Every structure is written in C-alpha cells, then in structure tokens.
Short mmCIF file of C-alpha atoms and ligand atoms in Angstrom, two decimals:
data_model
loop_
_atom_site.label_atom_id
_atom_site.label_comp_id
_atom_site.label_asym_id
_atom_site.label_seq_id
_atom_site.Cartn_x
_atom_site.Cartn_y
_atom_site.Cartn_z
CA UNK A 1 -57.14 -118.32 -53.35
CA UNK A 2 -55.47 -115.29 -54.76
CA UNK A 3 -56.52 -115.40 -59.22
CA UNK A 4 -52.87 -115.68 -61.25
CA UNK A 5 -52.52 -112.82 -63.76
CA UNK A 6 -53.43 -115.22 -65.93
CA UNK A 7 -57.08 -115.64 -64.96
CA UNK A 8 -57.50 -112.45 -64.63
CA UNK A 9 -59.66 -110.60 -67.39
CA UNK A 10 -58.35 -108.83 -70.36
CA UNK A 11 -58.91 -105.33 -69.12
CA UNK A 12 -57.76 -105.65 -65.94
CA UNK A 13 -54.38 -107.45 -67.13
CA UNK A 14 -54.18 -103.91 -69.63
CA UNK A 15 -55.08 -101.94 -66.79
CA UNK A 16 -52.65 -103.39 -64.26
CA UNK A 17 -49.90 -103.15 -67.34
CA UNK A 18 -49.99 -99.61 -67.13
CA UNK A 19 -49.15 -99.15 -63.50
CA UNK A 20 -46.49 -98.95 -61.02
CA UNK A 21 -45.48 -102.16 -59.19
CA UNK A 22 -43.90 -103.45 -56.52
CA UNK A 23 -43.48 -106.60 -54.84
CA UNK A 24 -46.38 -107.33 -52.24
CA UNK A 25 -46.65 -108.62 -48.72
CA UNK A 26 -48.52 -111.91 -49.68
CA UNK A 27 -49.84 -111.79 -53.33
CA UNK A 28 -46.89 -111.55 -55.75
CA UNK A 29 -47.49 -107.70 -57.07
CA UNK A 30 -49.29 -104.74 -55.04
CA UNK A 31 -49.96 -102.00 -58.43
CA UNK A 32 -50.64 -98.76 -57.43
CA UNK A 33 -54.14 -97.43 -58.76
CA UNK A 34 -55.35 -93.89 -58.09
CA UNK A 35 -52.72 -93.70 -55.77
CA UNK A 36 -53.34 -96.15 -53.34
CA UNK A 37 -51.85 -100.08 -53.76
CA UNK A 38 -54.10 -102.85 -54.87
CA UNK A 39 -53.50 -106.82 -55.10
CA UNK A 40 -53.93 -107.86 -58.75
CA UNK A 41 -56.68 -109.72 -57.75
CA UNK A 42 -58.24 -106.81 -56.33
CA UNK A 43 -57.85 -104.55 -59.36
CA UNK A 44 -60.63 -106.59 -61.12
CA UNK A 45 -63.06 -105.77 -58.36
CA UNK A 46 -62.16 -102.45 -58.30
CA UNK A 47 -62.39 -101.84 -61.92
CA UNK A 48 -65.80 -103.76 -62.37
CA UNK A 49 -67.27 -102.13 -59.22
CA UNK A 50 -66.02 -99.10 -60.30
CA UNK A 51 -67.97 -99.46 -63.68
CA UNK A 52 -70.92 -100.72 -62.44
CA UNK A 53 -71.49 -100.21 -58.68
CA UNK A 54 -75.38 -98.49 -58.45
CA UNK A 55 -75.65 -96.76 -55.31
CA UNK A 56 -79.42 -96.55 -53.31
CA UNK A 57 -80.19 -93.47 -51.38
CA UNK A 58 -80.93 -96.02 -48.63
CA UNK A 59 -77.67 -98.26 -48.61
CA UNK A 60 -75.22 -97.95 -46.21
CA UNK A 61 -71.34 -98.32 -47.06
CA UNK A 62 -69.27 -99.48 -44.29
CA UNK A 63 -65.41 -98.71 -45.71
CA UNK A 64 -62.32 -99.47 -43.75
CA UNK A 65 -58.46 -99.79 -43.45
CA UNK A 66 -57.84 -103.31 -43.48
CA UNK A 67 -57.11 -104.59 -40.38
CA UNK A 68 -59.33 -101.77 -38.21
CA UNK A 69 -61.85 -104.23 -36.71
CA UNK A 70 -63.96 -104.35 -40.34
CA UNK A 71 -65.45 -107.88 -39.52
CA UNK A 72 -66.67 -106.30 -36.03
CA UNK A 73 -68.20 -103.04 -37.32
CA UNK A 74 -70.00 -105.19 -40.15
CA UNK A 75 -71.21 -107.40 -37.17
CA UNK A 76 -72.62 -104.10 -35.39
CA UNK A 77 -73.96 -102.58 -38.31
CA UNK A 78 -75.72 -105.84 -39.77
CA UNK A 79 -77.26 -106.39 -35.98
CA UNK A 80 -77.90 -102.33 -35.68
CA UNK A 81 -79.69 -101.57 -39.40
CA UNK A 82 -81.85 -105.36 -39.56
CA UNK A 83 -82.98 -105.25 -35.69
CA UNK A 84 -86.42 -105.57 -36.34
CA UNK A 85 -86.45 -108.69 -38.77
CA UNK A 86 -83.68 -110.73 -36.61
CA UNK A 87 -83.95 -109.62 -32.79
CA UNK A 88 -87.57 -110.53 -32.41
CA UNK A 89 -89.00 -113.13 -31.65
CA UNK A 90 -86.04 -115.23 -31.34
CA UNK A 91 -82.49 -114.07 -30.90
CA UNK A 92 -81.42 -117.81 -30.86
CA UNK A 93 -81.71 -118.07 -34.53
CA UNK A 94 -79.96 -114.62 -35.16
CA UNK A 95 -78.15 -114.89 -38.73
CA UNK A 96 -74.52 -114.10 -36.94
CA UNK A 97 -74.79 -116.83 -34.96
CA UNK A 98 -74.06 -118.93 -38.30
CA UNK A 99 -73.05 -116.97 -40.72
CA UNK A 100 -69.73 -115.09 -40.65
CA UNK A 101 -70.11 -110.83 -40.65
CA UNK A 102 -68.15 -110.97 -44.10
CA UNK A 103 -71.05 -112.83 -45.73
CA UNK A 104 -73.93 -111.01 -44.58
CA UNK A 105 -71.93 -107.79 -45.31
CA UNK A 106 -69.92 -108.23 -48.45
CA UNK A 107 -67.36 -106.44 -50.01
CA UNK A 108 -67.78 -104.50 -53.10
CA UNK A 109 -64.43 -105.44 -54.63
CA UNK A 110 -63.47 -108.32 -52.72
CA UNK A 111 -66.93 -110.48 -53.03
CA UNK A 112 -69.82 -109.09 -55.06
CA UNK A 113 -67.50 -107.49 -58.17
CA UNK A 114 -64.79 -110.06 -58.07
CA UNK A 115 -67.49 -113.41 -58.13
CA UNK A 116 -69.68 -111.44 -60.71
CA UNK A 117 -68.68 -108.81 -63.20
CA UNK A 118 -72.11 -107.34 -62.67
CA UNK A 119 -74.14 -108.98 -60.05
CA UNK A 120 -77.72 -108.84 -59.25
CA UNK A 121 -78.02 -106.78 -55.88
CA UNK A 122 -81.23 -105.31 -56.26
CA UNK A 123 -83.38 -108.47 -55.75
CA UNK A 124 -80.64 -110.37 -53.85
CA UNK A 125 -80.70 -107.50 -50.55
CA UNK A 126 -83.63 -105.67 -49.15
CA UNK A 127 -83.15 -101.90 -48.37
CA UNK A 128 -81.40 -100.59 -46.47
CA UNK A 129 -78.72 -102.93 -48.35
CA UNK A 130 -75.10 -103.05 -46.24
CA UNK A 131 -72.01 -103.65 -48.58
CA UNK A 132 -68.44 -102.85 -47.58
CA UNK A 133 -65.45 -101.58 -49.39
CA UNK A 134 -61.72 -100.98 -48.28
CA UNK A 135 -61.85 -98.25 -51.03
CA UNK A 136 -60.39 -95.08 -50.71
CA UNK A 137 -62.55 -92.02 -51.05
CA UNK A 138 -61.07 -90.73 -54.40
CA UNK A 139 -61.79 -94.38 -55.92
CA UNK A 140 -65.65 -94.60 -54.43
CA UNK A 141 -67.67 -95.54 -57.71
CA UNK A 142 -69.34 -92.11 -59.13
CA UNK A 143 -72.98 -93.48 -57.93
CA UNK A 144 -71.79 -93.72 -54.09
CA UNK A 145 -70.52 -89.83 -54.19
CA UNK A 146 -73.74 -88.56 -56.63
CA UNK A 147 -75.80 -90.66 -54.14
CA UNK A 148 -77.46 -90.07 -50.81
CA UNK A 149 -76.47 -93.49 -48.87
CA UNK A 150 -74.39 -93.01 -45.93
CA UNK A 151 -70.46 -93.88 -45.26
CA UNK A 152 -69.56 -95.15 -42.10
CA UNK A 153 -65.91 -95.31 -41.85
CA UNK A 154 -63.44 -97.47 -39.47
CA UNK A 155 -60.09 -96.90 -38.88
CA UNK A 156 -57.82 -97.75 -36.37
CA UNK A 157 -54.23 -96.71 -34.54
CA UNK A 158 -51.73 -97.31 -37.09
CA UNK A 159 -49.68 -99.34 -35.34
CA UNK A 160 -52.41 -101.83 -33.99
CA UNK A 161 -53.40 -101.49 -37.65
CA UNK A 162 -49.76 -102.31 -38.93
CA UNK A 163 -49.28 -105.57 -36.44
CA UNK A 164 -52.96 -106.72 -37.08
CA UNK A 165 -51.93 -106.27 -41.10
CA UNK A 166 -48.79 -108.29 -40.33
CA UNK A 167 -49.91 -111.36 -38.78
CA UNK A 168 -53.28 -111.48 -40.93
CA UNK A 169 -50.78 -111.54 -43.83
CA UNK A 170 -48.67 -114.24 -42.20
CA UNK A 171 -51.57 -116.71 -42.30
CA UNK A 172 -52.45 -115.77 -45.87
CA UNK A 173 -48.49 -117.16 -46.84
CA UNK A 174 -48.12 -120.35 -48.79
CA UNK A 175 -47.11 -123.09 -45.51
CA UNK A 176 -43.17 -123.27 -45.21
CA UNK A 177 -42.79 -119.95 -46.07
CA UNK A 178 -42.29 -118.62 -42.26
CA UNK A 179 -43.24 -115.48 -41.39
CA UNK A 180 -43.57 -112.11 -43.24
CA UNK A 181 -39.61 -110.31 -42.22
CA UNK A 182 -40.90 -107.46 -40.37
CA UNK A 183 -38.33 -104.54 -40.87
CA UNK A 184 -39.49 -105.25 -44.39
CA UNK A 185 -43.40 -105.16 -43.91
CA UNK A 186 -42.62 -102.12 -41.83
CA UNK A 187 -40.51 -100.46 -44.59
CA UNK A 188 -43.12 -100.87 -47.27
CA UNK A 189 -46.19 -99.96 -44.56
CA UNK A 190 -44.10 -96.47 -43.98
CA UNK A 191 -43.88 -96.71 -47.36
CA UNK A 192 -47.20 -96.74 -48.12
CA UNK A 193 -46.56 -99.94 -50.12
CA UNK A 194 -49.69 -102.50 -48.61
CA UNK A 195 -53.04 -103.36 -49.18
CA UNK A 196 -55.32 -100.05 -49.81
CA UNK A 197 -52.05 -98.02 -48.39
CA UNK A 198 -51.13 -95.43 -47.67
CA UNK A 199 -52.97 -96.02 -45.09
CA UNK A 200 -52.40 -92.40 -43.99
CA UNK A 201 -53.90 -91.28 -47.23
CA UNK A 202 -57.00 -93.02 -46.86
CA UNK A 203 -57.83 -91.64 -43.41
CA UNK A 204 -57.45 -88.60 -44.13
CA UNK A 205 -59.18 -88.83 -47.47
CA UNK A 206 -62.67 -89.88 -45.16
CA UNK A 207 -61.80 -87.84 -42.03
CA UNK A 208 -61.90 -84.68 -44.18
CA UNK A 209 -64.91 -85.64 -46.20
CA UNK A 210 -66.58 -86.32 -42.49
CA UNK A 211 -65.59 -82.83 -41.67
CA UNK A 212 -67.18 -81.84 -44.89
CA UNK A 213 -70.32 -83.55 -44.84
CA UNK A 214 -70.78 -85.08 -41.67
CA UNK A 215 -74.40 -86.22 -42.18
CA UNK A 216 -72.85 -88.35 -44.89
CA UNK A 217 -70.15 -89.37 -43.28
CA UNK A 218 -69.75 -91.22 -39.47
CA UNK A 219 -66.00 -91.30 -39.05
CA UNK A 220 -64.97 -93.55 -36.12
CA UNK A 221 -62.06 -95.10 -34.52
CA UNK A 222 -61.17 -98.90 -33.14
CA UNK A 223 -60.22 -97.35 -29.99
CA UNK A 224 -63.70 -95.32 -29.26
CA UNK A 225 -65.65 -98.39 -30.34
CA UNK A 226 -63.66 -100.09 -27.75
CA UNK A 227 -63.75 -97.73 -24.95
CA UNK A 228 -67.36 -96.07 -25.31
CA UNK A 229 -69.17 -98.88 -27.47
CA UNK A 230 -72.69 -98.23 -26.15
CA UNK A 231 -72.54 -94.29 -26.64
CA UNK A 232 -71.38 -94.54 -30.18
CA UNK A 233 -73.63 -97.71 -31.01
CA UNK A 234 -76.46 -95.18 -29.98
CA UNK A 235 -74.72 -92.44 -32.10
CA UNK A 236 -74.43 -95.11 -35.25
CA UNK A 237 -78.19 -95.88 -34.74
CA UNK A 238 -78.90 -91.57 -34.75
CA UNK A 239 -76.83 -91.00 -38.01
CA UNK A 240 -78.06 -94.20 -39.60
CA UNK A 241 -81.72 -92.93 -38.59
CA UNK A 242 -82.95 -95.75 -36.55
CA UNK A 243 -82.31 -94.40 -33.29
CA UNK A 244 -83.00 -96.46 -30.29
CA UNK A 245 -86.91 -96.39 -28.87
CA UNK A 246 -87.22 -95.95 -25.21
CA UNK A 247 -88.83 -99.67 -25.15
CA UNK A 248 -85.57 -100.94 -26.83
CA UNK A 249 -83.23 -99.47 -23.81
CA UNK A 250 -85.99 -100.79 -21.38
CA UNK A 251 -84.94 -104.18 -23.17
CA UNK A 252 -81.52 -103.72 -22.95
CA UNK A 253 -80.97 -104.11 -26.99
CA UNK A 254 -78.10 -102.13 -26.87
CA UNK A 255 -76.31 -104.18 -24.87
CA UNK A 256 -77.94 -107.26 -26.58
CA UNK A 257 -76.08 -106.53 -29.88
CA UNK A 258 -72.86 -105.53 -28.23
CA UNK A 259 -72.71 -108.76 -26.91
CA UNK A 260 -73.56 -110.56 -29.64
CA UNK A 261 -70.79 -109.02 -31.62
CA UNK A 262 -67.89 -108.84 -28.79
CA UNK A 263 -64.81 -110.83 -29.43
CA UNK A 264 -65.69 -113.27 -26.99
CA UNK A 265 -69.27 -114.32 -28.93
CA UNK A 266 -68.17 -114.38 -32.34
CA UNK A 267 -64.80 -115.91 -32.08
CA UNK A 268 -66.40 -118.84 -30.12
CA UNK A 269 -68.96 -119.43 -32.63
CA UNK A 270 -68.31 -122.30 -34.75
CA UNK A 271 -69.08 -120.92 -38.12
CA UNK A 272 -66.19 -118.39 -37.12
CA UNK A 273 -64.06 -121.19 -36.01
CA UNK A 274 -64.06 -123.44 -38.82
CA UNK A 275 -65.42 -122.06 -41.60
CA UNK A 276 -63.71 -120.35 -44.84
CA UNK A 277 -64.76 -117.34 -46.53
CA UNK A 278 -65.57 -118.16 -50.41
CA UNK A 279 -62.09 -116.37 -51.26
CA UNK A 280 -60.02 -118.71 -49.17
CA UNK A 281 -59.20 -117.03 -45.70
CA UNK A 282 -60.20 -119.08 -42.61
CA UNK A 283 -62.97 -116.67 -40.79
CA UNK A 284 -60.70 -117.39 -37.64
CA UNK A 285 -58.07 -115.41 -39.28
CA UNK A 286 -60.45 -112.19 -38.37
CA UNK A 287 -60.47 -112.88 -34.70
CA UNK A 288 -57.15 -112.86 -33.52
CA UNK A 289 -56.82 -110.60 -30.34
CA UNK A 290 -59.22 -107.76 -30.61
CA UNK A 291 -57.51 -105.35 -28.37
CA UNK A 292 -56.03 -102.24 -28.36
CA UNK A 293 -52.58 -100.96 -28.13
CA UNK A 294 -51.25 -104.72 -28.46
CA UNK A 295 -48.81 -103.24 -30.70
CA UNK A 296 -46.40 -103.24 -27.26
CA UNK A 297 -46.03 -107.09 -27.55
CA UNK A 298 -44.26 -106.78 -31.37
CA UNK A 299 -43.18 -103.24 -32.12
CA UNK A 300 -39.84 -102.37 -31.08
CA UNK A 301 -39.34 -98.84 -29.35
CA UNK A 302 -37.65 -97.70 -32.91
CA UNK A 303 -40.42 -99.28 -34.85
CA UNK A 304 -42.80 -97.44 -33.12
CA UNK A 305 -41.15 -93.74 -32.72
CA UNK A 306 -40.75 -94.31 -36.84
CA UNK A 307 -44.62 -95.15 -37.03
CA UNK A 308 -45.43 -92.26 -34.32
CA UNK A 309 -43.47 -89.24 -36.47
CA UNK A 310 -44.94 -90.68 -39.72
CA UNK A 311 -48.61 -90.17 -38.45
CA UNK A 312 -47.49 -86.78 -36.82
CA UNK A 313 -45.59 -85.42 -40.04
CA UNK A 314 -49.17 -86.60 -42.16
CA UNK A 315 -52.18 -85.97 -40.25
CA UNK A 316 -50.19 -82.39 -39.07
CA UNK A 317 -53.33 -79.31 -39.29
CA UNK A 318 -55.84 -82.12 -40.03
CA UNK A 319 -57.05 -82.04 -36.56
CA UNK A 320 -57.34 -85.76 -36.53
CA UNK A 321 -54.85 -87.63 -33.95
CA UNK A 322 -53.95 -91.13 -32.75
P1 A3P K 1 -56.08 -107.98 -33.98
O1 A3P K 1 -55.28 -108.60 -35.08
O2 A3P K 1 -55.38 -106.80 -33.35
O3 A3P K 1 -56.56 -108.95 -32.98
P2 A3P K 1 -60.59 -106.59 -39.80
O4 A3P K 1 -61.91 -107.15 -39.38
O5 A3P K 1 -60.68 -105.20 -40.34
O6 A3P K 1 -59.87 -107.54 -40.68
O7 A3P K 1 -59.76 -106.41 -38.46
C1 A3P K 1 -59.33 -107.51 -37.71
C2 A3P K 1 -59.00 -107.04 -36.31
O8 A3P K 1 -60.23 -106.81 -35.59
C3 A3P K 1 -58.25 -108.10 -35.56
O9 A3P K 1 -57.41 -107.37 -34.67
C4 A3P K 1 -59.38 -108.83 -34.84
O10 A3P K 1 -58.98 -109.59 -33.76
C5 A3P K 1 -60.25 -107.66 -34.44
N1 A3P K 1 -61.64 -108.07 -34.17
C6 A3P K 1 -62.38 -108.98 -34.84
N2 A3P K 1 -63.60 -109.10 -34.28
C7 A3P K 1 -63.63 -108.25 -33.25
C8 A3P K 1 -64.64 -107.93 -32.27
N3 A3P K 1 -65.82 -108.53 -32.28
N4 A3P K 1 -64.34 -106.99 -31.36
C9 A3P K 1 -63.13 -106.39 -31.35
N5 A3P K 1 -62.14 -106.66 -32.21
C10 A3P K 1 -62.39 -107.57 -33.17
#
C-alpha cells in the first residue's frame, strides 16, 4: 500500500533528502515540506501535482484536515454540483450508491498525481470537475491561487480530529503490530508531527484566506455540517452558484441528498463495506462513528486540557474558535 523509498521517483527521493524527518504514525518517515509533514509517498503527489496541477475557473477544490469528515463533504458536494445528471429520473441508480465518495472525488496528491505523473483530467471529468486535496494553502499548485475555481474547506474540532486520526491510523498498521501508543500520537499531533500537520497551521492558513476572499473561499466546520446540515447545504449550493430552485425544495432534494450521504446510507452500502480504495485502505475505514465530540470516550481529562490550550494559544486574535 504505502510505495518504499525505493519506488519512489528520482526527484522525489532528492527532494525528500533535503528535508527534515521524523518518524511517522504509520508510514516509516513523515518529511516536513513547506512546513507542514508529508508521508514519503505523498511527497510524489505533491511534487507532481504541484508541477502540473491546471486549475479551471469552473472546478471546485474540496481541501481538508484529514480526518474532518472529507469522505462525507465529497459525498455532499459530488450529489450537490452533478444534481441534474444523477437525481433525475432515477435516484436508484445514483453513482454513490456504488461507488465510494473517494473515487468520484479524487485526490490531487493521493490519487490522480500519485497513479499518473501527469494525468489526463480534461477529457476524463466534465465541468464543473470536483478534485480534493489535504493540501495546505501555502502548497496549493500556482494555477489553483491564479485561478477562479472555488475552495471549499472542512475542518473539524481538533480533538474529534486527533481520535478520528488515531484509530484511522491504527487500521492502516501492519496486523500484530497493536495499536498506535497514544501519549505518543498525542505528543507528535501537539507537535505538529502527522499527516498534513500542524493541523493548527492549516486551519488557519484557509480560515484567513476565507476572511480574505470569501467568495473564493467556503470555510466550514464538522460540527455545523452536523448540527445545521440543511442551512449550510443551501449555503454550499449559493456559493457554489447552483442554488436550490423553488421546485427542488417542493421536492424535498435537500433532504434527498442529505440522506443519501448520512452515515447511516453510506456506511450500509456495500461498495463502502467491502470494497478497497486503489491505494489500499478498506472504504469502511472512512465510516467509523461519524459523531461529534466522541473524543469523551478516549481522551483523558489531561489529554484534552493539553489539546484545549494548544488551540487557544494558536488560533488566539484569529477570531476562529472550537
Ligand atoms: P470518526 O472517526 O470520528 O467516526 P475523513 O473522511 O476526512 O477521513 O473523516 C472520517 C471521519 O468522518 C470519521 O469520523 C467518519 O466516521 C466520519 N464520517 C464519514 N462519513 C460520514 C458521514 N456521512 N456523516 C458524518 N460523518 C462521517
């Protein structure tokens, strides 16, 4: 699943030579790129997206945090942008009903740029095309910022994001190798030392550019998604510029493609429940709990203060809260 130094390509192995390392969560090295940490295998898709990545006026980046309900959002988004091809005349044959979110919305670095040095993706997706990227905003490819497409960005509670991070990356370890030590994971999360981290870094990176250009940027969180989703599925479809028609609330389509992509549809699917992304993670390793707060049932009341004075120390004057 995860390409050995070896495999990967000569630039990338000169690349990752050059930068700081430590010891990752799951892969064996995180190396810390632009400031943020990347897997080795990673680094190639950043570097090649990086290099090659053409942004459309029309596309539509969905970036993330790892861990902040990614699969989800691409589910909404995919169901929101490509309503008229897919919700008439026959929702049974919907394309998340057998295909996981990940596939119809790839990743930059993790899919497209990692498969293909340079792949095809102007006859392979219509416009509007959706991609993802976990990305931080400094290391966007120059097309995406000298573009007009629009960001929509997902984050989530740190701490939800910090357990969600910890058990994804105990099903990603080799078998017999128990389970991640958790003071550690913690330590190197505070740290700053996982996957796209710090993940205080990156938030703020997007929340200020949202501030900054806000109709290029939608900046939400897990935890409005989950308490509001219809009002900011309607406020998606406003910024994305295919609002909602009168006739469509008549319908009830709003609530059609909420239900479609809650927890409850998508985990029971079967595609979700047996299948395996082309990179080697089981999709059912993307639908664990889905809920918020469930930090309670891991975090000790330490871990959590230490988590709680982090975010209060970084996001301080940013106006952005938890
Ligand atoms: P938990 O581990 O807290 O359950 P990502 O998609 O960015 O990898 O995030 C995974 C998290 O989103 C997991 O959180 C997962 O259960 C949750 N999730 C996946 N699908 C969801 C859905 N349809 N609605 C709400 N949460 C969902």
């Amino acid at each position: 699943q995860y390409l050995q130094e070896s495999e990967l390509s000569q630039e990338t192995r000169d690349m990752i030579s050059t930068l700081p390392r430590e010891k990752g969560w799951v892969a064996n090295h995180l190396h810390q790129y632009q400031g943020f940490w990347h897997s080795s295998r990673q680094m190639q898709g950043v570097l090649a997206c990086q290099k090659h990545f053409q942004a459309q006026d029309s596309d539509i980046l969905l970036v993330t945090t790892p861990k902040s309900g990614t699969t989800w959002l691409k589910a909404i988004l995919f169901s929101l942008v490509k309503r008229g091809e897919h919700y008439h005349p026959d929702p049974q044959h919907h394309p998340l009903l057998t295909k996981n979110p990940h596939v119809l919305v790839p990743f930059l670095e993790l899919n497209l740029y990692l498969e293909k040095p340079v792949p095809d993706l102007m006859t392979s997706y219509a416009p509007p095309r959706l991609f993802s990227t976990h990305l931080p905003l400094v290391s966007l490819p120059e097309s995406v910022k000298d573009s007009a497409c629009k960001v929509v960005y997902l984050c989530r509670n740190p701490k939800d994001t910090f357990v969600s991070l910890w058990h994804f990356t105990n099903r990603l370890r080799p078998e017999g190798r128990g389970t991640n030590p958790l003071e550690e994971a913690l330590e190197k999360f505070c740290r700053g030392v996982s996957l796209y981290g710090p993940f205080w870094d990156h938030v703020l990176g997007y929340w200020n550019e949202s501030l900054k250009r806000p109709e290029r940027v939608f900046f939400i969180k897990y935890e409005e998604m989950k308490e509001r989703p219809g009002f900011h599925l309607r406020r998606l479809a406003e910024f994305l510029g295919c609002p909602f028609f009168p006739e469509e609330e008549a319908q009830g389509v709003v609530d059609n493609i909420l239900r479609l992509c809650s927890f409850e549809t998508l985990s029971n699917l079967d595609v979700n429940k047996n299948g395996k992304l082309s990179s080697g993670e089981e999709h059912s390793a993307f639908f664990r709990r889905g809920e918020a707060g469930e930090w309670r049932n891991l975090l000790t009341a330490k871990m959590a203060e230490q988590l709680d004075r982090i975010t209060e120390e970084k996001l301080q004057g940013s106006g952005l809260k938890f």
